[in-house]
mmCIF file of C-alpha atoms in Angstrom:
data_model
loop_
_atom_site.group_PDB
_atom_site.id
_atom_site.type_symbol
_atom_site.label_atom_id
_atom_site.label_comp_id
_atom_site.label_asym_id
_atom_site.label_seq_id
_atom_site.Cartn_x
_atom_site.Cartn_y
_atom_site.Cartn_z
ATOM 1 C CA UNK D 1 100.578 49.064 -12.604
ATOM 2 C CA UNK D 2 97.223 50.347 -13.852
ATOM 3 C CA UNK D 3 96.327 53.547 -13.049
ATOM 4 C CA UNK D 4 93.550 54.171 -10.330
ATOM 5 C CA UNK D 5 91.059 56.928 -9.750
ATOM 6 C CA UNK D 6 89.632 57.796 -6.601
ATOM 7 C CA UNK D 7 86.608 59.363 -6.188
ATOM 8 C CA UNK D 8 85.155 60.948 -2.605
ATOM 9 C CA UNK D 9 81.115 61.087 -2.731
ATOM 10 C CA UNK D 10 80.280 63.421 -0.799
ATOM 11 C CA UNK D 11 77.008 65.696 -2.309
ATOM 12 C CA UNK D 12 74.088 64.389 -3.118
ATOM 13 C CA UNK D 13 71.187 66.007 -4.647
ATOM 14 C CA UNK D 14 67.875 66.191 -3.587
ATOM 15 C CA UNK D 15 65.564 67.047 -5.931
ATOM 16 C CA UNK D 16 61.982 68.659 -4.611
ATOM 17 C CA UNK D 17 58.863 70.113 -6.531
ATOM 18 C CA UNK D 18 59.797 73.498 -5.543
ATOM 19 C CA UNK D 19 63.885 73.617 -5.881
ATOM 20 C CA UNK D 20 67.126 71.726 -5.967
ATOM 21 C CA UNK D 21 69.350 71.244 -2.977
ATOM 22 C CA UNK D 22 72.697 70.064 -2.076
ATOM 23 C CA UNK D 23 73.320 67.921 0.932
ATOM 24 C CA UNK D 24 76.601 66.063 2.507
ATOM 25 C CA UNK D 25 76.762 62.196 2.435
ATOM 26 C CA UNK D 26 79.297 62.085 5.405
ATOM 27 C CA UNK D 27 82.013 59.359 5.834
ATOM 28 C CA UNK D 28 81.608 57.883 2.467
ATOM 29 C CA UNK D 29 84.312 57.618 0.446
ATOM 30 C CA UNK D 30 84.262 55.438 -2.925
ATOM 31 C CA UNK D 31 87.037 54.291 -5.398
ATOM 32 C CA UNK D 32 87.063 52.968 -8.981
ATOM 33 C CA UNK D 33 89.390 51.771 -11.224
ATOM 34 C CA UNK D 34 90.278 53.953 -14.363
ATOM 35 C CA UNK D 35 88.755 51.549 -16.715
ATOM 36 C CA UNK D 36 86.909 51.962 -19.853
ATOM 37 C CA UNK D 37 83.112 51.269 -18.743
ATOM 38 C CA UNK D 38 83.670 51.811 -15.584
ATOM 39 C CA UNK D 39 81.397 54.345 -13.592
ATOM 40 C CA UNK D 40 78.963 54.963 -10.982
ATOM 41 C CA UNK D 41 75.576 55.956 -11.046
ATOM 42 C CA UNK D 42 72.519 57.023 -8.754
ATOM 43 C CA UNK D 43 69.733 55.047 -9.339
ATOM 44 C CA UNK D 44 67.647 56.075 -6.393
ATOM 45 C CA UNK D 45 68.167 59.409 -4.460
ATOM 46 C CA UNK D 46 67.897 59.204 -0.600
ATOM 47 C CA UNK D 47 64.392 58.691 0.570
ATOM 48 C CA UNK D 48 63.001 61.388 2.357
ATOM 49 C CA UNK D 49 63.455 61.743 6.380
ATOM 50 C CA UNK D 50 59.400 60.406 6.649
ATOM 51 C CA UNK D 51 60.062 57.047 5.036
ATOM 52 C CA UNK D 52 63.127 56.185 6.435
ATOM 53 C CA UNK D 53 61.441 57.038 9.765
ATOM 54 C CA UNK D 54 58.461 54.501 8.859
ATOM 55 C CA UNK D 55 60.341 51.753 7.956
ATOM 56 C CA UNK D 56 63.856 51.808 9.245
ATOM 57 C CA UNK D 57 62.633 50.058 12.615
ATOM 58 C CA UNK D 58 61.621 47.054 10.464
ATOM 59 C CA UNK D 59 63.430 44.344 8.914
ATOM 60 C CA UNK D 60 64.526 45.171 5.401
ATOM 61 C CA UNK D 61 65.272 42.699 2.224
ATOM 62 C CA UNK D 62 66.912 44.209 -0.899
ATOM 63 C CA UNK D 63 66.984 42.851 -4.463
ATOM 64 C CA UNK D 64 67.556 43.470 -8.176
ATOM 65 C CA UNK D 65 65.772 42.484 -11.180
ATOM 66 C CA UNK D 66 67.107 41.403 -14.392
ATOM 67 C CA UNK D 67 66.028 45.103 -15.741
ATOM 68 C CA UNK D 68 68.070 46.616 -12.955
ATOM 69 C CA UNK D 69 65.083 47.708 -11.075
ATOM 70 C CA UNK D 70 65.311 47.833 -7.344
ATOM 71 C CA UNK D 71 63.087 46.384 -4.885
ATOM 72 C CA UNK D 72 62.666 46.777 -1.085
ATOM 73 C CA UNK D 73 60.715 44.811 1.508
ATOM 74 C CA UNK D 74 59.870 45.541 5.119
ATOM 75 C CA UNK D 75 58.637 42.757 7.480
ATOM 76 C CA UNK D 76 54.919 44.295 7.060
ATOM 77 C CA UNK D 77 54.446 42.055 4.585
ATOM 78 C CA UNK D 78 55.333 45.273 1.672
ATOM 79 C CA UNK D 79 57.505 45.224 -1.128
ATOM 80 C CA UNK D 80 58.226 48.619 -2.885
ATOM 81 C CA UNK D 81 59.806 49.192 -6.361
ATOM 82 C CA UNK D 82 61.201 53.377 -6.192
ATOM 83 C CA UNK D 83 62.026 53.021 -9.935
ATOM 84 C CA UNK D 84 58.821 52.009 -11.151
ATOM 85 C CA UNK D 85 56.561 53.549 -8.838
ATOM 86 C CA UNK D 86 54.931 50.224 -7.698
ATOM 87 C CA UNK D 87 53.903 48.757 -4.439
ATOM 88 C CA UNK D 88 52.236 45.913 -2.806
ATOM 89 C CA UNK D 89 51.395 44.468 0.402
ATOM 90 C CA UNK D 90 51.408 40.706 0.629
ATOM 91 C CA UNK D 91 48.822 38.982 2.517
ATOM 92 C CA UNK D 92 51.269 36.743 4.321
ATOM 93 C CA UNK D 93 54.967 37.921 5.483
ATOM 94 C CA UNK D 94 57.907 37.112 4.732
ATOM 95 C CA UNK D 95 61.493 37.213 6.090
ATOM 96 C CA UNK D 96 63.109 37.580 2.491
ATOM 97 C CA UNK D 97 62.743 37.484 -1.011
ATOM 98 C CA UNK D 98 64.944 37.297 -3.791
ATOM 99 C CA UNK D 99 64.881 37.916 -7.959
ATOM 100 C CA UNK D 100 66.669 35.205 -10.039
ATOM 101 C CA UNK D 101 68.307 36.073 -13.040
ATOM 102 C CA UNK D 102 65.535 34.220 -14.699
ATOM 103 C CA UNK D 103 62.950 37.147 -13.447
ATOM 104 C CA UNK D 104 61.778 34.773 -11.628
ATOM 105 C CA UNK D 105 60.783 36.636 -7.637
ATOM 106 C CA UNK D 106 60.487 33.908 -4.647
ATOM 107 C CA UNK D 107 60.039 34.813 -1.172
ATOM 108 C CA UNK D 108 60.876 32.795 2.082
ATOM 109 C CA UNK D 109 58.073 32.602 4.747
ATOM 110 C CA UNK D 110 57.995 31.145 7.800
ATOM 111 C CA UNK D 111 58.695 27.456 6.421
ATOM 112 C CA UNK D 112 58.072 27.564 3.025
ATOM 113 C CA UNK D 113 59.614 28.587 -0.503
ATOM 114 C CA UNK D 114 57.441 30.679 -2.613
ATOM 115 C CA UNK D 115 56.586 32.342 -5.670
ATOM 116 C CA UNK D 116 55.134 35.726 -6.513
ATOM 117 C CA UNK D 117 52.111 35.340 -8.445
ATOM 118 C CA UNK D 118 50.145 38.285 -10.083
ATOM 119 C CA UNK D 119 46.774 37.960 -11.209
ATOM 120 C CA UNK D 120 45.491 40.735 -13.122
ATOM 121 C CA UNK D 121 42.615 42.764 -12.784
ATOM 122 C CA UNK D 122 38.632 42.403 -14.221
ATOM 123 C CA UNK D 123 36.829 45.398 -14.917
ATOM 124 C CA UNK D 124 39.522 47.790 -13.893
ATOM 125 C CA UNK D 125 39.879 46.342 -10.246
ATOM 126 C CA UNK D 126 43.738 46.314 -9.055
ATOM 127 C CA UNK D 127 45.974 43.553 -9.722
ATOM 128 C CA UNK D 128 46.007 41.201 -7.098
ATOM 129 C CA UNK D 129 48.937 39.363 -5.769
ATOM 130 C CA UNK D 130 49.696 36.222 -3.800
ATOM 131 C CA UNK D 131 52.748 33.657 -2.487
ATOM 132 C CA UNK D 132 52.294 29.779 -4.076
ATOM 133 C CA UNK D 133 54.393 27.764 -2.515
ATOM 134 C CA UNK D 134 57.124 25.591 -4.209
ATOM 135 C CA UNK D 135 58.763 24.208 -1.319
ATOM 136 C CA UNK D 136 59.141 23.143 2.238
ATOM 137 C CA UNK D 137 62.005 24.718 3.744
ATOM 138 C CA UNK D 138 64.985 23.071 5.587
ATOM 139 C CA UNK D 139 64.126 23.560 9.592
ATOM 140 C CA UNK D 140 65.099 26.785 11.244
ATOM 141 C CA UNK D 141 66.389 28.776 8.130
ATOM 142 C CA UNK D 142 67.128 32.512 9.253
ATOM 143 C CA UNK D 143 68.598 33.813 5.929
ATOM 144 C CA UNK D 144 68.308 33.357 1.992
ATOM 145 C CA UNK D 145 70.977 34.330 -0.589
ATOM 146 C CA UNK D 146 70.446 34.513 -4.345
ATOM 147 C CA UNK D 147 73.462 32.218 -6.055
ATOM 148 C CA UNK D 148 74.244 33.422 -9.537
ATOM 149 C CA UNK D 149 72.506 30.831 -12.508
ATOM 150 C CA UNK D 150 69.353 30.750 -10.849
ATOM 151 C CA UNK D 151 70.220 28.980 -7.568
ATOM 152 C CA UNK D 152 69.159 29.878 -3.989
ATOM 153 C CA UNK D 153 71.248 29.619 -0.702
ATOM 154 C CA UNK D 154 69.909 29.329 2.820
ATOM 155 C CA UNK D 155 71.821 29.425 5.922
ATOM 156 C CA UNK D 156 69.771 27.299 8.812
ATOM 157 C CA UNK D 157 70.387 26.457 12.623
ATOM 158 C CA UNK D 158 70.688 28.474 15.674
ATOM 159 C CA UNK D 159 71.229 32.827 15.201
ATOM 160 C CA UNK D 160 74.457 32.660 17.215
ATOM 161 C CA UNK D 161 75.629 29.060 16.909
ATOM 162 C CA UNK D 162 75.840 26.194 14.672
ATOM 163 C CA UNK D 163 74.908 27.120 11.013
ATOM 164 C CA UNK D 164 74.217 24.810 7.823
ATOM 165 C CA UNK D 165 74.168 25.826 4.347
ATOM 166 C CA UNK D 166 71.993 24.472 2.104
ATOM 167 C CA UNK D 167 72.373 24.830 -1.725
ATOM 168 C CA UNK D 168 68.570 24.969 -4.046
ATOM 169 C CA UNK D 169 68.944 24.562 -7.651
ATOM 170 C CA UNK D 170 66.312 22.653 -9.422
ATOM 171 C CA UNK D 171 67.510 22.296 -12.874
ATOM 172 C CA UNK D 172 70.542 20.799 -11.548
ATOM 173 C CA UNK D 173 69.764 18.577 -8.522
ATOM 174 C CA UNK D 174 66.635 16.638 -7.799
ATOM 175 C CA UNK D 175 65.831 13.654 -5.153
ATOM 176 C CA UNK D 176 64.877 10.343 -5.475
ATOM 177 C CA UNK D 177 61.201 10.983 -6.515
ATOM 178 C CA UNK D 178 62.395 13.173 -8.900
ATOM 179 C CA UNK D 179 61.313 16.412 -7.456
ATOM 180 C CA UNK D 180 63.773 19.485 -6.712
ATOM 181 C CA UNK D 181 65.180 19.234 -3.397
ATOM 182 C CA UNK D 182 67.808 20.982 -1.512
ATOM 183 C CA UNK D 183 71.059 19.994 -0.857
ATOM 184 C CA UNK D 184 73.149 20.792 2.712
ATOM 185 C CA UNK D 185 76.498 21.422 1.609
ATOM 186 C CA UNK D 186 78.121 22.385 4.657
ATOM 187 C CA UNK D 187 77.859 22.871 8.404
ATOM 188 C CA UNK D 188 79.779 24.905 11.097
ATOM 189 C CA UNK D 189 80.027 25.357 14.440
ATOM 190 C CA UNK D 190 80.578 29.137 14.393
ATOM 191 C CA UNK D 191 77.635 31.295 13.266
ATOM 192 C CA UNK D 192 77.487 31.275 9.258
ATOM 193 C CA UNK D 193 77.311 35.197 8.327
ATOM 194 C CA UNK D 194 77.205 34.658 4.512
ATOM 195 C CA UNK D 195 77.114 32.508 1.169
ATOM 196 C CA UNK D 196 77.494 32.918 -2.585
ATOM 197 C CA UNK D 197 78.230 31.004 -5.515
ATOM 198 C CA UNK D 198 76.835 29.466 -9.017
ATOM 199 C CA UNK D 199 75.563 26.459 -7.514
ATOM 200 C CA UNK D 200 79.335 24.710 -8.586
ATOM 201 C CA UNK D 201 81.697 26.676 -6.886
ATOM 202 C CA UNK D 202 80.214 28.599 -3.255
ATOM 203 C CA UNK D 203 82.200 30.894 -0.855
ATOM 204 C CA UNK D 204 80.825 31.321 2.821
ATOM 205 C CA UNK D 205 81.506 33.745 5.056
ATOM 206 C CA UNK D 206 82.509 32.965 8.876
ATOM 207 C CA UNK D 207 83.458 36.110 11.149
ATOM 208 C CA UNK D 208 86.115 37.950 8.971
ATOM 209 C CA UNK D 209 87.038 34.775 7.309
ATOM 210 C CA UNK D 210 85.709 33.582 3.344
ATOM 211 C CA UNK D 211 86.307 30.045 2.952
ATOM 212 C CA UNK D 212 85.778 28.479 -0.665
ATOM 213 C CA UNK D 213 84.006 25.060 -1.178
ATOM 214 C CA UNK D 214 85.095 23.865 -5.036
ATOM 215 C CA UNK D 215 82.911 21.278 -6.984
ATOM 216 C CA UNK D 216 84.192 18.360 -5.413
ATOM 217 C CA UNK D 217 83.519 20.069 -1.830
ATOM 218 C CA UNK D 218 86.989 20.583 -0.804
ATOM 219 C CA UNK D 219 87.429 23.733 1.661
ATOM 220 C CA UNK D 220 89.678 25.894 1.327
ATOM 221 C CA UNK D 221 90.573 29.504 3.132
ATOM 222 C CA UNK D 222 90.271 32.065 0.598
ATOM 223 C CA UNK D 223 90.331 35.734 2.219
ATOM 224 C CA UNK D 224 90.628 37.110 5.973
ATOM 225 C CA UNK D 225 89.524 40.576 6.104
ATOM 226 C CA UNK D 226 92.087 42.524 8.430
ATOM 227 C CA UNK D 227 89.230 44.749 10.992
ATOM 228 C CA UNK D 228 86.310 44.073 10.395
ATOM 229 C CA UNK D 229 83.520 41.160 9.990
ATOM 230 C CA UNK D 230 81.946 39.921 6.764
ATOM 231 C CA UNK D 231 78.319 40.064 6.985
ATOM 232 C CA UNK D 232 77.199 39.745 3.123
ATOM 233 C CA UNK D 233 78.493 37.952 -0.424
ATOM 234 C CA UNK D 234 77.401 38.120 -3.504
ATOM 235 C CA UNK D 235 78.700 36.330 -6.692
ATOM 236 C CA UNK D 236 78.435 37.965 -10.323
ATOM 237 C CA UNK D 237 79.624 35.377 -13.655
ATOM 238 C CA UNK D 238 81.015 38.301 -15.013
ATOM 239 C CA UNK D 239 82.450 40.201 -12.411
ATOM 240 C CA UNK D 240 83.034 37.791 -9.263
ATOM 241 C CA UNK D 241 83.009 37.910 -5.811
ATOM 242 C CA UNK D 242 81.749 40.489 -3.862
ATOM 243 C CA UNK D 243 81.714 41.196 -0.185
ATOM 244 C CA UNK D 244 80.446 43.994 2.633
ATOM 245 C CA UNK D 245 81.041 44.304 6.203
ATOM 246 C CA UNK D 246 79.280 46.876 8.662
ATOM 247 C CA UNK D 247 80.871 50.042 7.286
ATOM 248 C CA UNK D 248 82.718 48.951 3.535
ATOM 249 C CA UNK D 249 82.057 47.112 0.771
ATOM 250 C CA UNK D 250 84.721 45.606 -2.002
ATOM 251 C CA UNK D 251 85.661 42.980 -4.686
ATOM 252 C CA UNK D 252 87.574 39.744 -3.978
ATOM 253 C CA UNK D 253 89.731 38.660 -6.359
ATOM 254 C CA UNK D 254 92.840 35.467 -5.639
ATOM 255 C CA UNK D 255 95.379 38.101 -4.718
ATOM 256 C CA UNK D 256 93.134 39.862 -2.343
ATOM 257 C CA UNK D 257 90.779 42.726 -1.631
ATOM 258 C CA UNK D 258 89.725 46.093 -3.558
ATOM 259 C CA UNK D 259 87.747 47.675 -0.874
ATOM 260 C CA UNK D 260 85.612 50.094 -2.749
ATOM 261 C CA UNK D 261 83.505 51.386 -0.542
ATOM 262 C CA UNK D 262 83.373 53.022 3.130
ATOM 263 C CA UNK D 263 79.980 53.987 4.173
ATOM 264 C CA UNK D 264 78.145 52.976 7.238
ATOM 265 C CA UNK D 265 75.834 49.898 6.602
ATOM 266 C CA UNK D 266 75.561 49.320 3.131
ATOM 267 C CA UNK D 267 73.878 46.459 1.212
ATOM 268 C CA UNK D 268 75.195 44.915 -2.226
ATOM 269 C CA UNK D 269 73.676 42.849 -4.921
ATOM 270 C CA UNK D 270 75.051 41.659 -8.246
ATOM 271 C CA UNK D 271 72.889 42.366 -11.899
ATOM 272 C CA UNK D 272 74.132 41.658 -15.072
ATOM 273 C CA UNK D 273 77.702 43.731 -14.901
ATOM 274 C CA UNK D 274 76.581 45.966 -12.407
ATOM 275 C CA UNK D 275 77.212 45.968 -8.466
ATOM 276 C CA UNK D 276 74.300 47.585 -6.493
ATOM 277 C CA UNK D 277 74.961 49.635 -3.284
ATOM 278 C CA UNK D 278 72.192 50.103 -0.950
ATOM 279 C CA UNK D 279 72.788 52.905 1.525
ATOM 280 C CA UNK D 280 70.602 51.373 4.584
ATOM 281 C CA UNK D 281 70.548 54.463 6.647
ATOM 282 C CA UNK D 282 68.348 56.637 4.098
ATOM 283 C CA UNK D 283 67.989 54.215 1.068
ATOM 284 C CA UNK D 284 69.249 55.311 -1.825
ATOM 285 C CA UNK D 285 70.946 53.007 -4.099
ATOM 286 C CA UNK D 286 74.048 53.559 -6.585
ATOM 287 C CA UNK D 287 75.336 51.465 -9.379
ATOM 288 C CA UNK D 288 78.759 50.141 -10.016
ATOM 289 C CA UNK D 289 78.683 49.467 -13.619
ATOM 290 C CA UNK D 290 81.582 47.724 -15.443
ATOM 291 C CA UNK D 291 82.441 45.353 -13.312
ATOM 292 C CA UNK D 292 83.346 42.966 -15.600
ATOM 293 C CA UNK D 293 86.775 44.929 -15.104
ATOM 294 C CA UNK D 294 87.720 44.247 -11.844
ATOM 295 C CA UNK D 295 89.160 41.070 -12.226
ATOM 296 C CA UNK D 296 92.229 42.456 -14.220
ATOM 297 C CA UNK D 297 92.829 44.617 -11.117
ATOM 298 C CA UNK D 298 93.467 41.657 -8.801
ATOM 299 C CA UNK D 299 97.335 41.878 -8.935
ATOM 300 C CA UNK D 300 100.118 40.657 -6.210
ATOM 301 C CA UNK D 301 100.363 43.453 -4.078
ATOM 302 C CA UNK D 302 104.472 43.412 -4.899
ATOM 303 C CA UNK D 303 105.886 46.670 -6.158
ATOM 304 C CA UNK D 304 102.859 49.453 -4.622
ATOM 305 C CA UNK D 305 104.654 51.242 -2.805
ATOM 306 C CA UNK D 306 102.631 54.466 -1.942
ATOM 307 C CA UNK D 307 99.325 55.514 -3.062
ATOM 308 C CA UNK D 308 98.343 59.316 -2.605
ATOM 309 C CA UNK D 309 94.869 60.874 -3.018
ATOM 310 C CA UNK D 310 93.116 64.539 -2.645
ATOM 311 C CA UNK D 311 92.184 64.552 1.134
ATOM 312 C CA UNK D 312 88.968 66.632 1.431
ATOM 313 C CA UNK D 313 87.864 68.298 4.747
ATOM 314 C CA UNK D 314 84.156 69.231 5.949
#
């Protein structure tokens, strides 16, 4: 069996003007395979204790662009970029917003698809930025997921009841008048939580349960997490499946799960061969890189018998 290495994150540092400090991330825990290219990063150090105030009352999308550039936006209509010291304020909101891994950034208003479009300044004026629509939503959507090969999933219906999800992916599907249109590939009776795929293969999320729809829309059960409930997935063509639930985050291979990390709330999203991890109490974001490894971990659980790490106390 390959060898493992487990890693506790604990300290952080916070860097100031006037001096360096050391600070305790508590109950996080993370663990990475001893592979060659394997390794986390910090892209983005906790936010001070004055923006999380401001914002963490608001509803938050996270994304990823193809330069691995993070992006946040609050339901005030702004979008922030730590990395590149940019910020905007829309004049419309939105409830999310994604970045395909064409660089193309849409955002999902009230009942429309749009797209991000920058106008640059005359006479050194500021840029100025606006939504143009590219679609007409399916009714009642209430979430968006990016799909890997520049597709977009949208769960629709009722909060806490029955849930379709609809598949958008204009180079590959279009309607009768030839325009790109989206496609409902499934419904449920039980609240939807989740969705992610290329477009050809898509895995949804139901309570603790993943269920895989194939290419010929066969459904099949594909992972039960043991305690606790799946709340996002996202899908990497080099690394694979991803999921998080309220206080862990993981890879999900056939054989089963390598739960990676336990923190409380975190978001993920899938660049290139990285796996972003959004820390949603204080919002800093680390980097998984290498996960293009992971799927020669996924082995029968037959033969572990005992796995002992360092135990650290506070």
């Amino acid at each position: 069996m390959k060898r493992m290495l487990f890693a506790i994150v604990l300290m952080l540092a916070f860097f100031s003007v006037a001096a360096q400090a050391t600070d305790i991330m508590p109950e996080t825990t993370l663990l990475l395979p001893m592979a060659e290219g394997m390794n986390a990063r910090w892209i983005i150090p906790p936010a001070s204790d004055n923006f999380a105030a401001r914002y963490r009352d608001m509803r938050m999308s996270f994304t990823v662009d193809t330069d691995g550039h993070a992006w946040l936006g609050f339901a005030d209509g702004s979008v922030l970029c730590p990395q590149k010291e940019y910020s905007f304020k829309l004049p419309e909101t939105f409830w999310d917003f994604v970045c395909l891994d064409n660089g193309v950034m849409l955002f999902a208003t009230t009942s429309r698809l749009a797209l991000l479009d920058v106008v640059a300044g005359q006479n050194g004026q500021q840029p100025t930025v606006s939504l143009q629509p590219v679609a007409m939503l399916p009714p009642d959507c209430i979430r968006m997921f990016k799909g890997a090969d520049n597709c977009l999933y949208f769960i629709c219906g009722k909060e806490n009841g029955e849930n379709s999800v609809w598949l958008f992916k204009p180079q590959a599907y279009r309607g009768d008048r030839g325009l790109p249109e989206f496609q409902k590939i499934f419904e449920s009776e039980a609240p939807v939580n989740a969705v992610a795929g290329d477009g050809v293969i898509t895995w949804v999320a139901i309570g603790r349960l993943v269920i895989k729809i194939d290419e010929q829309k066969r459904v099949q059960r594909y992972y039960q997490h043991p305690h606790q409930v799946i709340v996002d997935l996202e899908y990497s063509l080099t690394g694979g499946l991803f999921y998080s639930t309220p206080f862990a985050a993981g890879y999900l291979g056939k054989n089963g799960a390598l739960e990676m990390l336990n923190a409380r709330g975190p978001d993920i999203a899938c660049q290139g061969s990285s796996l972003y991890l959004l820390f949603s109490r204080d919002y800093g974001l680390m980097a998984v890189d290498g996960i293009s490894q992971l799927p020669q971990y996924d082995q029968p659980l037959a033969g572990i018998k005992k796995v002992r790490a360092v135990k650290y106390d506070q």
